[in-house]
Every structure is written in C-alpha cells, then in structure tokens.
Amino acid sequence: MRRHWGIAAVALALLAQPGTAAPTRAPVKKAAPAKSVAKPAPAKPAAKPTAPAFVAPAPLPDTPEIQALRRAFRFGFAPFEMLRTRQLQISRVMAAGMGTGINAMIPRLTLADATTRDVTTPNNDTLYGSAWLDLSQGPIFFSIPDLNRYHSASLMSITGDVVALLGTRTNGRNGGRYAIVGPNWRGDLPAGVEMVRSQSNDAWLLVRVVVNGEEDLAAAADGLTRFTLSAVAGETPLDLAVPLRPNGKAFVTTVNTAIERSGDALLANRAAQFADQGLGKAWDSLTPEQQKLWNDSLPALIHELRAGLVDGDGIDGWVYPPFNMALYGEDDDLRARVALGGLAALPRIEAVYVSASKDGQGRPLTGDKSWRVKIPANLPVGGFWSLTMYSQEPDGRLFFVPNDLNRFAVGDRSQHLRPERDGSIELFVQNAKPSGERVVNWLPAPKGNFVLMFRAYLPGAGLLDGSVRLPPVTEDEMIP
C-alpha cells in the first residue's frame, strides 16, 4: 500500500521568507549604507527558462546486495537529512551576520503562503521557532512562557524521533523552565528547572504557535518571541558540507559524522549492523565496487522513498498516519519516508495528519471537477483543525495553490465559513471561483491534480483509536 501521511514539513523554509526575527542570543550586524549609482537603462526581460521534465531513475534490481544497501540507506537517511537541514538553516543565520545559529531560537513571524517553495507540505496554521542544539558541552536552558493559545515545543534527536514534547497538552496555558541535556550528561540543576534528556548531542527544538486569523498574527508573533534559550557552554564545531543531492561519499560521510557526534550508544550499535555496506568506515577505505554501488544506487534509493509517500489506498479515500509516527523505534522505512516527505512530524498524540488524493471511489482529485468535503460537527479535537489544499508536483512535492483570495486552508478558526444546521461544514473544492454566497465555503484548487490535508491538533480518543473517520470526498456539479 502506498501512502502519503501529510506531514507538516517545515525544515527548509524558516529562514527563507520575510518576517524572520533575529536569534534571541546573537547580535545583528548593521548593513553599510548603499552607495549612489547611476540607474542602468531598462533591460529587456530574459525569457523564463523551462524547467526540465522530471525523469524517474530506473528501478534497482532485487538482489541481496541491493536489499542490504537499501536497509543501510534507510537507516542512515534521517540522520543525513537532519544534518543537511541543520547546515542549511545555520548557514543562513551566519550569512545574515547573526552568530553561529547554534543554541539560539530563530522565530519566523509570518505564515507560509503560495511563495513558500523551499519546503514541501507547509502549513498555514502556525508560526515556527527553530533551534539547533549542541548538547555536547552542557545543558541548554529553555523557557516556555504562559500562553493562552495552542503551542508546542518538540525536541527531536538526530534520527528525527521526537524524544520530548512540551506545551499546551502537557502544561495547559502555564509555561515552564527546562534544562535540555545530552545522553551522557550528569550533574545538578537549579531548583524549579525540569530536566529533558535528548537521545543525541545534536538535536532540533521546534516550537509551533497557532495563529487564530490574520488579525491575530501580531499577538501570536509576540507569544513566539517569548520562548527563550540560554547555553552555559559552547559547541563542538562541525565543518561538513551536506549537499541536497549527495553522491555516495557525501551520504556515507554525513551519516558517519551524525552517529559519531550523537553520543548515542544504541544508535552506534545499530549502525554496526551495516558495516559491510560501509557505515562506520571512512569512504576511502571502501572498495571501488562498494563506492560504485553507492554512487549508482542513491538516486533510485531516494526515489523509492518519494514513491512511498505518494497517496494511495486508505479508508474512504483518506490515508491515516501510522501509530508510530515520530516514535519510530527500529522502523527505518517509516523514519526515512518521513525524513524525505516532511521532517519534524509530530506524534499522533499531539497531531493527526490525514491526506486524500482520491475520492471515496478511488478517482483522482483534480481541479477540473467540483468536489464536496464534509467536516463533521463536534470533532474530538482539543486544539484546532484545518484542511489545506496542495498542488502536487511531478516529483511528488506538495505546495500551496495561488488564488486571488490567498486562501490556502480553512479550519475551525475560519470566521467566514458557514456551517450546516447540524454544525457540520460542507466545503466546495474546485478551480473556478464560485459566484455568490457559496464562495465563503470555497477551497481553491489547482487545475490539475491536488492533495487535501486534514490536520487535527490535540486529537481526542475517537481520532486516536480510529473510531472517528472523515466522510469520503464526493464529486458534485460545478458551482458557476
């Protein structure tokens, strides 16, 4: 069964958009005044280059050698993506003259929109604060403010597993003071400070704060900036280039570095199972045949993960997340797929992501038809819910759909929605804008294929145990 789990992938866009504040600890250098220069004559616009067509790599042969390589690859892919994302974000901080980007909270103070193309599956619900932690030198102190709105702070190890989750679900509106420590740290903490232990020295702390409508953005941003970090020691330098499209050497070297720095004995023991494939060994010590196998196989191995995230069979057209989302254990297949399709997924107890690319009869959802999506009344949701529209790229990535309303999602905070008498909400999904009053319940779709993503934060028992399901998407007459 092929699936798309609809993860809120935020890893690559936190510093790519306007509205990103400086770190809470690093000074910002002022730019030098611009020199006055003569304006050149207007140039004729260059023709927009045509993007090359996406070509899938050839499938790999089903041999014992490839099967073993695939297992090693899927074990290492999440640590690779974590270090790659770390490098990308801190390099942007450093380029902006805001310090090293390590052990500092970087808040993004605007919501994602249709221009957000750095990250697949963005959400239009929350602001984010991102901090890459180096716990090898001692504790990092983290404070959550008193906040009367949904918020969460998830701590992820170098494998992408959520090892701690703090916020509304655990503390209500009350804040807290914490010391985040590495796997091998021992010592005493100040009174009133709760210890949170990471499974690895390199960790990612990601804060989410809900925005309850456009007029609420400033208040939500103020709440986000009151999350603070402070470190009592330094960091262990990391000089490592991690490319977006790695060859064998870059992949193996990055995975080995992640494991060596982690301080996680269990992770190191698991990596030893893949010594025959080169993990734990210097690249130059591998045989030419091993190096060639990695170089030749990597594109197809990555594409296999992408294919595994494509939507497929589910229940009434909706695909529900597995129970071990973000708590993977030794499920390297799921961990690797999530790392590709949307790093930083939350566990089901915090958020349930449900996706649909087909209606209840298995027909693909496409904007040249009109569809109805019914959201039942009184869903068991303690935080909030939203339904987001995504256009699907040929390579499987998902992005918002540009439209003249700048409406990318609707939810229980959307004041324009008109419910039915029973409290349910019927949404009209099509490319053409409806006329008249029904535009209030319109979710704009692209002309081609699309994916719907339902998110429920702080889901209740019915959503957690599967006794509450979404009705199937149904085709209906086009609304003129």
mmCIF file with all atom_site columns, C-alpha atoms in Angstrom, residues 131-335:
data_model
loop_
_atom_site.group_PDB
_atom_site.id
_atom_site.type_symbol
_atom_site.label_atom_id
_atom_site.label_alt_id
_atom_site.label_comp_id
_atom_site.label_asym_id
_atom_site.label_entity_id
_atom_site.label_seq_id
_atom_site.pdbx_PDB_ins_code
_atom_site.Cartn_x
_atom_site.Cartn_y
_atom_site.Cartn_z
_atom_site.occupancy
_atom_site.B_iso_or_equiv
_atom_site.pdbx_formal_charge
_atom_site.auth_seq_id
_atom_site.auth_comp_id
_atom_site.auth_asym_id
_atom_site.auth_atom_id
_atom_site.pdbx_PDB_model_num
ATOM 1   C CA . ALA A 1 131 ? 16.728  25.985 17.396 1.00 0.00 ? 131 ALA A CA 1
ATOM 2   C CA . TRP A 1 132 ? 19.555  23.575 16.551 1.00 0.00 ? 132 TRP A CA 1
ATOM 3   C CA . LEU A 1 133 ? 21.133  22.434 19.791 1.00 0.00 ? 133 LEU A CA 1
ATOM 4   C CA . ASP A 1 134 ? 24.628  21.149 20.553 1.00 0.00 ? 134 ASP A CA 1
ATOM 5   C CA . LEU A 1 135 ? 24.405  19.461 23.949 1.00 0.00 ? 135 LEU A CA 1
ATOM 6   C CA . SER A 1 136 ? 27.922  18.036 23.977 1.00 0.00 ? 136 SER A CA 1
ATOM 7   C CA . GLN A 1 137 ? 29.267  20.827 26.210 1.00 0.00 ? 137 GLN A CA 1
ATOM 8   C CA . GLY A 1 138 ? 26.463  21.019 28.769 1.00 0.00 ? 138 GLY A CA 1
ATOM 9   C CA . PRO A 1 139 ? 22.780  21.842 29.311 1.00 0.00 ? 139 PRO A CA 1
ATOM 10  C CA . ILE A 1 140 ? 20.708  24.284 27.283 1.00 0.00 ? 140 ILE A CA 1
ATOM 11  C CA . PHE A 1 141 ? 18.117  26.145 29.361 1.00 0.00 ? 141 PHE A CA 1
ATOM 12  C CA . PHE A 1 142 ? 14.732  26.595 27.709 1.00 0.00 ? 142 PHE A CA 1
ATOM 13  C CA . SER A 1 143 ? 11.795  28.681 28.935 1.00 0.00 ? 143 SER A CA 1
ATOM 14  C CA . ILE A 1 144 ? 8.192   28.435 27.728 1.00 0.00 ? 144 ILE A CA 1
ATOM 15  C CA . PRO A 1 145 ? 6.030   31.478 28.521 1.00 0.00 ? 145 PRO A CA 1
ATOM 16  C CA . ASP A 1 146 ? 2.488   31.429 29.895 1.00 0.00 ? 146 ASP A CA 1
ATOM 17  C CA . LEU A 1 147 ? 0.490   31.333 26.678 1.00 0.00 ? 147 LEU A CA 1
ATOM 18  C CA . ASN A 1 148 ? -3.271  31.214 26.251 1.00 0.00 ? 148 ASN A CA 1
ATOM 19  C CA . ARG A 1 149 ? -3.193  29.639 22.790 1.00 0.00 ? 149 ARG A CA 1
ATOM 20  C CA . TYR A 1 150 ? -2.119  26.322 21.308 1.00 0.00 ? 150 TYR A CA 1
ATOM 21  C CA . HIS A 1 151 ? 1.637   25.881 21.378 1.00 0.00 ? 151 HIS A CA 1
ATOM 22  C CA . SER A 1 152 ? 4.090   23.005 21.361 1.00 0.00 ? 152 SER A CA 1
ATOM 23  C CA . ALA A 1 153 ? 7.828   22.510 21.581 1.00 0.00 ? 153 ALA A CA 1
ATOM 24  C CA . SER A 1 154 ? 9.084   19.230 20.141 1.00 0.00 ? 154 SER A CA 1
ATOM 25  C CA . LEU A 1 155 ? 12.629  18.007 20.755 1.00 0.00 ? 155 LEU A CA 1
ATOM 26  C CA . MET A 1 156 ? 13.978  15.726 18.027 1.00 0.00 ? 156 MET A CA 1
ATOM 27  C CA . SER A 1 157 ? 17.076  13.570 18.180 1.00 0.00 ? 157 SER A CA 1
ATOM 28  C CA . ILE A 1 158 ? 19.491  13.248 15.268 1.00 0.00 ? 158 ILE A CA 1
ATOM 29  C CA . THR A 1 159 ? 17.322  10.417 13.897 1.00 0.00 ? 159 THR A CA 1
ATOM 30  C CA . GLY A 1 160 ? 14.247  12.656 13.698 1.00 0.00 ? 160 GLY A CA 1
ATOM 31  C CA . ASP A 1 161 ? 12.447  10.885 16.562 1.00 0.00 ? 161 ASP A CA 1
ATOM 32  C CA . VAL A 1 162 ? 10.508  13.165 18.914 1.00 0.00 ? 162 VAL A CA 1
ATOM 33  C CA . VAL A 1 163 ? 12.089  12.479 22.315 1.00 0.00 ? 163 VAL A CA 1
ATOM 34  C CA . ALA A 1 164 ? 10.181  15.158 24.252 1.00 0.00 ? 164 ALA A CA 1
ATOM 35  C CA . LEU A 1 165 ? 7.039   17.197 23.648 1.00 0.00 ? 165 LEU A CA 1
ATOM 36  C CA . LEU A 1 166 ? 6.073   20.180 25.787 1.00 0.00 ? 166 LEU A CA 1
ATOM 37  C CA . GLY A 1 167 ? 3.320   22.770 25.576 1.00 0.00 ? 167 GLY A CA 1
ATOM 38  C CA . THR A 1 168 ? -0.455  23.020 25.728 1.00 0.00 ? 168 THR A CA 1
ATOM 39  C CA . ARG A 1 169 ? -1.007  19.267 26.034 1.00 0.00 ? 169 ARG A CA 1
ATOM 40  C CA . THR A 1 170 ? 1.401   18.909 28.970 1.00 0.00 ? 170 THR A CA 1
ATOM 41  C CA . ASN A 1 171 ? 1.195   22.298 30.706 1.00 0.00 ? 171 ASN A CA 1
ATOM 42  C CA . GLY A 1 172 ? -2.051  23.914 29.605 1.00 0.00 ? 172 GLY A CA 1
ATOM 43  C CA . ARG A 1 173 ? -1.555  27.668 29.414 1.00 0.00 ? 173 ARG A CA 1
ATOM 44  C CA . ASN A 1 174 ? 1.209   27.569 32.032 1.00 0.00 ? 174 ASN A CA 1
ATOM 45  C CA . GLY A 1 175 ? 4.812   27.908 30.958 1.00 0.00 ? 175 GLY A CA 1
ATOM 46  C CA . GLY A 1 176 ? 7.838   26.129 32.328 1.00 0.00 ? 176 GLY A CA 1
ATOM 47  C CA . ARG A 1 177 ? 11.591  26.119 32.776 1.00 0.00 ? 177 ARG A CA 1
ATOM 48  C CA . TYR A 1 178 ? 13.648  23.251 31.419 1.00 0.00 ? 178 TYR A CA 1
ATOM 49  C CA . ALA A 1 179 ? 17.231  22.105 31.044 1.00 0.00 ? 179 ALA A CA 1
ATOM 50  C CA . ILE A 1 180 ? 17.801  20.113 27.869 1.00 0.00 ? 180 ILE A CA 1
ATOM 51  C CA . VAL A 1 181 ? 20.767  17.770 28.321 1.00 0.00 ? 181 VAL A CA 1
ATOM 52  C CA . GLY A 1 182 ? 22.643  15.273 26.191 1.00 0.00 ? 182 GLY A CA 1
ATOM 53  C CA . PRO A 1 183 ? 22.521  11.485 26.547 1.00 0.00 ? 183 PRO A CA 1
ATOM 54  C CA . ASN A 1 184 ? 25.583  11.252 28.805 1.00 0.00 ? 184 ASN A CA 1
ATOM 55  C CA . TRP A 1 185 ? 25.280  14.427 30.905 1.00 0.00 ? 185 TRP A CA 1
ATOM 56  C CA . ARG A 1 186 ? 25.348  14.085 34.679 1.00 0.00 ? 186 ARG A CA 1
ATOM 57  C CA . GLY A 1 187 ? 25.038  16.937 37.144 1.00 0.00 ? 187 GLY A CA 1
ATOM 58  C CA . ASP A 1 188 ? 22.763  19.101 39.290 1.00 0.00 ? 188 ASP A CA 1
ATOM 59  C CA . LEU A 1 189 ? 20.227  21.615 38.044 1.00 0.00 ? 189 LEU A CA 1
ATOM 60  C CA . PRO A 1 190 ? 18.802  24.770 39.676 1.00 0.00 ? 190 PRO A CA 1
ATOM 61  C CA . ALA A 1 191 ? 15.612  24.432 41.677 1.00 0.00 ? 191 ALA A CA 1
ATOM 62  C CA . GLY A 1 192 ? 12.441  24.729 39.604 1.00 0.00 ? 192 GLY A CA 1
ATOM 63  C CA . VAL A 1 193 ? 14.130  23.531 36.409 1.00 0.00 ? 193 VAL A CA 1
ATOM 64  C CA . GLU A 1 194 ? 12.915  20.272 34.874 1.00 0.00 ? 194 GLU A CA 1
ATOM 65  C CA . MET A 1 195 ? 15.426  18.074 33.051 1.00 0.00 ? 195 MET A CA 1
ATOM 66  C CA . VAL A 1 196 ? 14.681  16.955 29.484 1.00 0.00 ? 196 VAL A CA 1
ATOM 67  C CA . ARG A 1 197 ? 17.153  14.406 28.105 1.00 0.00 ? 197 ARG A CA 1
ATOM 68  C CA . SER A 1 198 ? 17.909  14.122 24.406 1.00 0.00 ? 198 SER A CA 1
ATOM 69  C CA . GLN A 1 199 ? 18.963  10.822 22.860 1.00 0.00 ? 199 GLN A CA 1
ATOM 70  C CA . SER A 1 200 ? 21.716  12.624 20.941 1.00 0.00 ? 200 SER A CA 1
ATOM 71  C CA . ASN A 1 201 ? 24.034  15.580 21.434 1.00 0.00 ? 201 ASN A CA 1
ATOM 72  C CA . ASP A 1 202 ? 22.860  17.198 18.197 1.00 0.00 ? 202 ASP A CA 1
ATOM 73  C CA . ALA A 1 203 ? 19.129  17.893 18.483 1.00 0.00 ? 203 ALA A CA 1
ATOM 74  C CA . TRP A 1 204 ? 16.437  20.062 16.913 1.00 0.00 ? 204 TRP A CA 1
ATOM 75  C CA . LEU A 1 205 ? 13.956  22.025 19.021 1.00 0.00 ? 205 LEU A CA 1
ATOM 76  C CA . LEU A 1 206 ? 10.918  23.193 17.053 1.00 0.00 ? 206 LEU A CA 1
ATOM 77  C CA . VAL A 1 207 ? 8.244   25.483 18.503 1.00 0.00 ? 207 VAL A CA 1
ATOM 78  C CA . ARG A 1 208 ? 4.756   25.882 16.998 1.00 0.00 ? 208 ARG A CA 1
ATOM 79  C CA . VAL A 1 209 ? 2.333   28.686 17.960 1.00 0.00 ? 209 VAL A CA 1
ATOM 80  C CA . VAL A 1 210 ? -1.136  28.823 16.413 1.00 0.00 ? 210 VAL A CA 1
ATOM 81  C CA . VAL A 1 211 ? -2.430  31.929 14.631 1.00 0.00 ? 211 VAL A CA 1
ATOM 82  C CA . ASN A 1 212 ? -6.191  32.467 15.036 1.00 0.00 ? 212 ASN A CA 1
ATOM 83  C CA . GLY A 1 213 ? -6.792  34.561 11.939 1.00 0.00 ? 213 GLY A CA 1
ATOM 84  C CA . GLU A 1 214 ? -4.994  37.408 10.185 1.00 0.00 ? 214 GLU A CA 1
ATOM 85  C CA . GLU A 1 215 ? -5.820  39.918 12.919 1.00 0.00 ? 215 GLU A CA 1
ATOM 86  C CA . ASP A 1 216 ? -4.194  37.592 15.460 1.00 0.00 ? 216 ASP A CA 1
ATOM 87  C CA . LEU A 1 217 ? -0.798  37.396 13.748 1.00 0.00 ? 217 LEU A CA 1
ATOM 88  C CA . ALA A 1 218 ? 0.882   40.121 15.822 1.00 0.00 ? 218 ALA A CA 1
ATOM 89  C CA . ALA A 1 219 ? -0.264  38.591 19.111 1.00 0.00 ? 219 ALA A CA 1
ATOM 90  C CA . ALA A 1 220 ? 0.882   35.134 18.046 1.00 0.00 ? 220 ALA A CA 1
ATOM 91  C CA . ALA A 1 221 ? 4.254   36.524 16.969 1.00 0.00 ? 221 ALA A CA 1
ATOM 92  C CA . ASP A 1 222 ? 4.639   38.224 20.336 1.00 0.00 ? 222 ASP A CA 1
ATOM 93  C CA . GLY A 1 223 ? 3.983   34.913 22.061 1.00 0.00 ? 223 GLY A CA 1
ATOM 94  C CA . LEU A 1 224 ? 6.538   33.121 19.912 1.00 0.00 ? 224 LEU A CA 1
ATOM 95  C CA . THR A 1 225 ? 9.300   35.623 20.683 1.00 0.00 ? 225 THR A CA 1
ATOM 96  C CA . ARG A 1 226 ? 8.872   34.956 24.425 1.00 0.00 ? 226 ARG A CA 1
ATOM 97  C CA . PHE A 1 227 ? 10.247  31.416 24.088 1.00 0.00 ? 227 PHE A CA 1
ATOM 98  C CA . THR A 1 228 ? 13.881  31.730 25.167 1.00 0.00 ? 228 THR A CA 1
ATOM 99  C CA . LEU A 1 229 ? 17.093  29.676 25.134 1.00 0.00 ? 229 LEU A CA 1
ATOM 100 C CA . SER A 1 230 ? 20.366  30.113 27.010 1.00 0.00 ? 230 SER A CA 1
ATOM 101 C CA . ALA A 1 231 ? 23.518  27.981 26.974 1.00 0.00 ? 231 ALA A CA 1
ATOM 102 C CA . VAL A 1 232 ? 26.112  27.699 29.736 1.00 0.00 ? 232 VAL A CA 1
ATOM 103 C CA . ALA A 1 233 ? 28.830  26.267 27.494 1.00 0.00 ? 233 ALA A CA 1
ATOM 104 C CA . GLY A 1 234 ? 29.955  26.273 23.894 1.00 0.00 ? 234 GLY A CA 1
ATOM 105 C CA . GLU A 1 235 ? 29.548  23.916 20.982 1.00 0.00 ? 235 GLU A CA 1
ATOM 106 C CA . THR A 1 236 ? 31.581  21.334 19.096 1.00 0.00 ? 236 THR A CA 1
ATOM 107 C CA . PRO A 1 237 ? 32.472  22.773 15.674 1.00 0.00 ? 237 PRO A CA 1
ATOM 108 C CA . LEU A 1 238 ? 31.195  20.892 12.628 1.00 0.00 ? 238 LEU A CA 1
ATOM 109 C CA . ASP A 1 239 ? 32.882  21.502 9.278  1.00 0.00 ? 239 ASP A CA 1
ATOM 110 C CA . LEU A 1 240 ? 30.822  19.385 6.918  1.00 0.00 ? 240 LEU A CA 1
ATOM 111 C CA . ALA A 1 241 ? 29.285  20.148 3.528  1.00 0.00 ? 241 ALA A CA 1
ATOM 112 C CA . VAL A 1 242 ? 25.987  18.271 3.084  1.00 0.00 ? 242 VAL A CA 1
ATOM 113 C CA . PRO A 1 243 ? 24.598  18.618 -0.455 1.00 0.00 ? 243 PRO A CA 1
ATOM 114 C CA . LEU A 1 244 ? 20.927  18.395 -1.395 1.00 0.00 ? 244 LEU A CA 1
ATOM 115 C CA . ARG A 1 245 ? 21.675  15.620 -3.882 1.00 0.00 ? 245 ARG A CA 1
ATOM 116 C CA . PRO A 1 246 ? 24.508  13.608 -2.361 1.00 0.00 ? 246 PRO A CA 1
ATOM 117 C CA . ASN A 1 247 ? 26.845  11.164 -4.008 1.00 0.00 ? 247 ASN A CA 1
ATOM 118 C CA . GLY A 1 248 ? 27.920  8.076  -2.092 1.00 0.00 ? 248 GLY A CA 1
ATOM 119 C CA . LYS A 1 249 ? 30.830  9.773  -0.360 1.00 0.00 ? 249 LYS A CA 1
ATOM 120 C CA . ALA A 1 250 ? 28.735  12.697 0.909  1.00 0.00 ? 250 ALA A CA 1
ATOM 121 C CA . PHE A 1 251 ? 25.999  10.406 2.149  1.00 0.00 ? 251 PHE A CA 1
ATOM 122 C CA . VAL A 1 252 ? 28.192  7.904  3.980  1.00 0.00 ? 252 VAL A CA 1
ATOM 123 C CA . THR A 1 253 ? 30.438  10.618 5.447  1.00 0.00 ? 253 THR A CA 1
ATOM 124 C CA . THR A 1 254 ? 27.459  12.616 6.723  1.00 0.00 ? 254 THR A CA 1
ATOM 125 C CA . VAL A 1 255 ? 25.770  9.584  8.294  1.00 0.00 ? 255 VAL A CA 1
ATOM 126 C CA . ASN A 1 256 ? 29.013  8.543  9.990  1.00 0.00 ? 256 ASN A CA 1
ATOM 127 C CA . THR A 1 257 ? 29.507  12.062 11.334 1.00 0.00 ? 257 THR A CA 1
ATOM 128 C CA . ALA A 1 258 ? 25.969  12.172 12.711 1.00 0.00 ? 258 ALA A CA 1
ATOM 129 C CA . ILE A 1 259 ? 26.467  8.895  14.556 1.00 0.00 ? 259 ILE A CA 1
ATOM 130 C CA . GLU A 1 260 ? 29.924  9.799  15.891 1.00 0.00 ? 260 GLU A CA 1
ATOM 131 C CA . ARG A 1 261 ? 28.707  13.136 17.280 1.00 0.00 ? 261 ARG A CA 1
ATOM 132 C CA . SER A 1 262 ? 25.486  11.731 18.723 1.00 0.00 ? 262 SER A CA 1
ATOM 133 C CA . GLY A 1 263 ? 26.823  10.143 21.894 1.00 0.00 ? 263 GLY A CA 1
ATOM 134 C CA . ASP A 1 264 ? 24.030  7.587  21.465 1.00 0.00 ? 264 ASP A CA 1
ATOM 135 C CA . ALA A 1 265 ? 25.423  4.105  22.140 1.00 0.00 ? 265 ALA A CA 1
ATOM 136 C CA . LEU A 1 266 ? 22.264  2.397  20.887 1.00 0.00 ? 266 LEU A CA 1
ATOM 137 C CA . LEU A 1 267 ? 22.476  4.237  17.566 1.00 0.00 ? 267 LEU A CA 1
ATOM 138 C CA . ALA A 1 268 ? 26.145  3.312  17.196 1.00 0.00 ? 268 ALA A CA 1
ATOM 139 C CA . ASN A 1 269 ? 25.335  -0.340 17.872 1.00 0.00 ? 269 ASN A CA 1
ATOM 140 C CA . ARG A 1 270 ? 22.626  -0.341 15.236 1.00 0.00 ? 270 ARG A CA 1
ATOM 141 C CA . ALA A 1 271 ? 24.986  1.297  12.742 1.00 0.00 ? 271 ALA A CA 1
ATOM 142 C CA . ALA A 1 272 ? 27.472  -1.531 13.267 1.00 0.00 ? 272 ALA A CA 1
ATOM 143 C CA . GLN A 1 273 ? 24.963  -3.857 11.590 1.00 0.00 ? 273 GLN A CA 1
ATOM 144 C CA . PHE A 1 274 ? 25.685  -2.043 8.324  1.00 0.00 ? 274 PHE A CA 1
ATOM 145 C CA . ALA A 1 275 ? 29.478  -2.162 8.429  1.00 0.00 ? 275 ALA A CA 1
ATOM 146 C CA . ASP A 1 276 ? 29.535  -4.392 5.336  1.00 0.00 ? 276 ASP A CA 1
ATOM 147 C CA . GLN A 1 277 ? 27.820  -1.552 3.435  1.00 0.00 ? 277 GLN A CA 1
ATOM 148 C CA . GLY A 1 278 ? 30.374  0.983  4.646  1.00 0.00 ? 278 GLY A CA 1
ATOM 149 C CA . LEU A 1 279 ? 28.642  2.700  7.564  1.00 0.00 ? 279 LEU A CA 1
ATOM 150 C CA . GLY A 1 280 ? 31.138  3.440  10.313 1.00 0.00 ? 280 GLY A CA 1
ATOM 151 C CA . LYS A 1 281 ? 34.035  3.325  7.841  1.00 0.00 ? 281 LYS A CA 1
ATOM 152 C CA . ALA A 1 282 ? 35.938  6.073  6.049  1.00 0.00 ? 282 ALA A CA 1
ATOM 153 C CA . TRP A 1 283 ? 34.812  6.404  2.438  1.00 0.00 ? 283 TRP A CA 1
ATOM 154 C CA . ASP A 1 284 ? 38.317  5.878  1.101  1.00 0.00 ? 284 ASP A CA 1
ATOM 155 C CA . SER A 1 285 ? 38.510  2.538  2.910  1.00 0.00 ? 285 SER A CA 1
ATOM 156 C CA . LEU A 1 286 ? 35.589  1.159  0.887  1.00 0.00 ? 286 LEU A CA 1
ATOM 157 C CA . THR A 1 287 ? 36.365  -0.954 -2.156 1.00 0.00 ? 287 THR A CA 1
ATOM 158 C CA . PRO A 1 288 ? 35.854  0.594  -5.601 1.00 0.00 ? 288 PRO A CA 1
ATOM 159 C CA . GLU A 1 289 ? 32.910  -1.778 -6.060 1.00 0.00 ? 289 GLU A CA 1
ATOM 160 C CA . GLN A 1 290 ? 31.246  -0.563 -2.851 1.00 0.00 ? 290 GLN A CA 1
ATOM 161 C CA . GLN A 1 291 ? 31.770  3.077  -3.790 1.00 0.00 ? 291 GLN A CA 1
ATOM 162 C CA . LYS A 1 292 ? 30.308  2.499  -7.253 1.00 0.00 ? 292 LYS A CA 1
ATOM 163 C CA . LEU A 1 293 ? 27.297  0.715  -5.807 1.00 0.00 ? 293 LEU A CA 1
ATOM 164 C CA . TRP A 1 294 ? 26.522  3.651  -3.526 1.00 0.00 ? 294 TRP A CA 1
ATOM 165 C CA . ASN A 1 295 ? 27.015  6.238  -6.277 1.00 0.00 ? 295 ASN A CA 1
ATOM 166 C CA . ASP A 1 296 ? 24.950  4.346  -8.828 1.00 0.00 ? 296 ASP A CA 1
ATOM 167 C CA . SER A 1 297 ? 22.120  3.382  -6.460 1.00 0.00 ? 297 SER A CA 1
ATOM 168 C CA . LEU A 1 298 ? 21.499  6.562  -4.441 1.00 0.00 ? 298 LEU A CA 1
ATOM 169 C CA . PRO A 1 299 ? 19.147  8.333  -6.901 1.00 0.00 ? 299 PRO A CA 1
ATOM 170 C CA . ALA A 1 300 ? 16.893  5.282  -7.132 1.00 0.00 ? 300 ALA A CA 1
ATOM 171 C CA . LEU A 1 301 ? 17.010  4.677  -3.378 1.00 0.00 ? 301 LEU A CA 1
ATOM 172 C CA . ILE A 1 302 ? 15.846  8.246  -2.727 1.00 0.00 ? 302 ILE A CA 1
ATOM 173 C CA . HIS A 1 303 ? 13.175  7.976  -5.414 1.00 0.00 ? 303 HIS A CA 1
ATOM 174 C CA . GLU A 1 304 ? 11.830  4.834  -3.740 1.00 0.00 ? 304 GLU A CA 1
ATOM 175 C CA . LEU A 1 305 ? 11.172  6.881  -0.630 1.00 0.00 ? 305 LEU A CA 1
ATOM 176 C CA . ARG A 1 306 ? 9.387   9.548  -2.643 1.00 0.00 ? 306 ARG A CA 1
ATOM 177 C CA . ALA A 1 307 ? 7.208   6.942  -4.303 1.00 0.00 ? 307 ALA A CA 1
ATOM 178 C CA . GLY A 1 308 ? 6.353   5.557  -0.882 1.00 0.00 ? 308 GLY A CA 1
ATOM 179 C CA . LEU A 1 309 ? 4.956   8.960  0.134  1.00 0.00 ? 309 LEU A CA 1
ATOM 180 C CA . VAL A 1 310 ? 2.591   9.206  -2.818 1.00 0.00 ? 310 VAL A CA 1
ATOM 181 C CA . ASP A 1 311 ? -1.010  8.891  -1.787 1.00 0.00 ? 311 ASP A CA 1
ATOM 182 C CA . GLY A 1 312 ? -2.652  5.518  -2.165 1.00 0.00 ? 312 GLY A CA 1
ATOM 183 C CA . ASP A 1 313 ? -5.167  3.202  -0.587 1.00 0.00 ? 313 ASP A CA 1
ATOM 184 C CA . GLY A 1 314 ? -6.811  4.284  2.624  1.00 0.00 ? 314 GLY A CA 1
ATOM 185 C CA . ILE A 1 315 ? -10.249 4.441  4.248  1.00 0.00 ? 315 ILE A CA 1
ATOM 186 C CA . ASP A 1 316 ? -12.907 6.155  2.107  1.00 0.00 ? 316 ASP A CA 1
ATOM 187 C CA . GLY A 1 317 ? -10.078 7.796  0.175  1.00 0.00 ? 317 GLY A CA 1
ATOM 188 C CA . TRP A 1 318 ? -8.384  9.249  3.264  1.00 0.00 ? 318 TRP A CA 1
ATOM 189 C CA . VAL A 1 319 ? -4.968  7.953  4.331  1.00 0.00 ? 319 VAL A CA 1
ATOM 190 C CA . TYR A 1 320 ? -4.329  7.975  8.082  1.00 0.00 ? 320 TYR A CA 1
ATOM 191 C CA . PRO A 1 321 ? -0.894  8.117  9.748  1.00 0.00 ? 321 PRO A CA 1
ATOM 192 C CA . PRO A 1 322 ? 0.681   5.038  11.344 1.00 0.00 ? 322 PRO A CA 1
ATOM 193 C CA . PHE A 1 323 ? 0.590   4.738  15.114 1.00 0.00 ? 323 PHE A CA 1
ATOM 194 C CA . ASN A 1 324 ? 4.379   5.037  15.452 1.00 0.00 ? 324 ASN A CA 1
ATOM 195 C CA . MET A 1 325 ? 4.615   8.380  13.653 1.00 0.00 ? 325 MET A CA 1
ATOM 196 C CA . ALA A 1 326 ? 7.608   10.312 15.075 1.00 0.00 ? 326 ALA A CA 1
ATOM 197 C CA . LEU A 1 327 ? 8.275   7.452  17.532 1.00 0.00 ? 327 LEU A CA 1
ATOM 198 C CA . TYR A 1 328 ? 9.920   5.109  15.067 1.00 0.00 ? 328 TYR A CA 1
ATOM 199 C CA . GLY A 1 329 ? 11.962  2.670  17.153 1.00 0.00 ? 329 GLY A CA 1
ATOM 200 C CA . GLU A 1 330 ? 13.651  0.420  14.583 1.00 0.00 ? 330 GLU A CA 1
ATOM 201 C CA . ASP A 1 331 ? 11.171  1.227  11.802 1.00 0.00 ? 331 ASP A CA 1
ATOM 202 C CA . ASP A 1 332 ? 13.759  2.698  9.455  1.00 0.00 ? 332 ASP A CA 1
ATOM 203 C CA . ASP A 1 333 ? 11.397  2.530  6.456  1.00 0.00 ? 333 ASP A CA 1
ATOM 204 C CA . LEU A 1 334 ? 8.880   4.913  8.018  1.00 0.00 ? 334 LEU A CA 1
ATOM 205 C CA . ARG A 1 335 ? 11.582  7.113  9.536  1.00 0.00 ? 335 ARG A CA 1
#
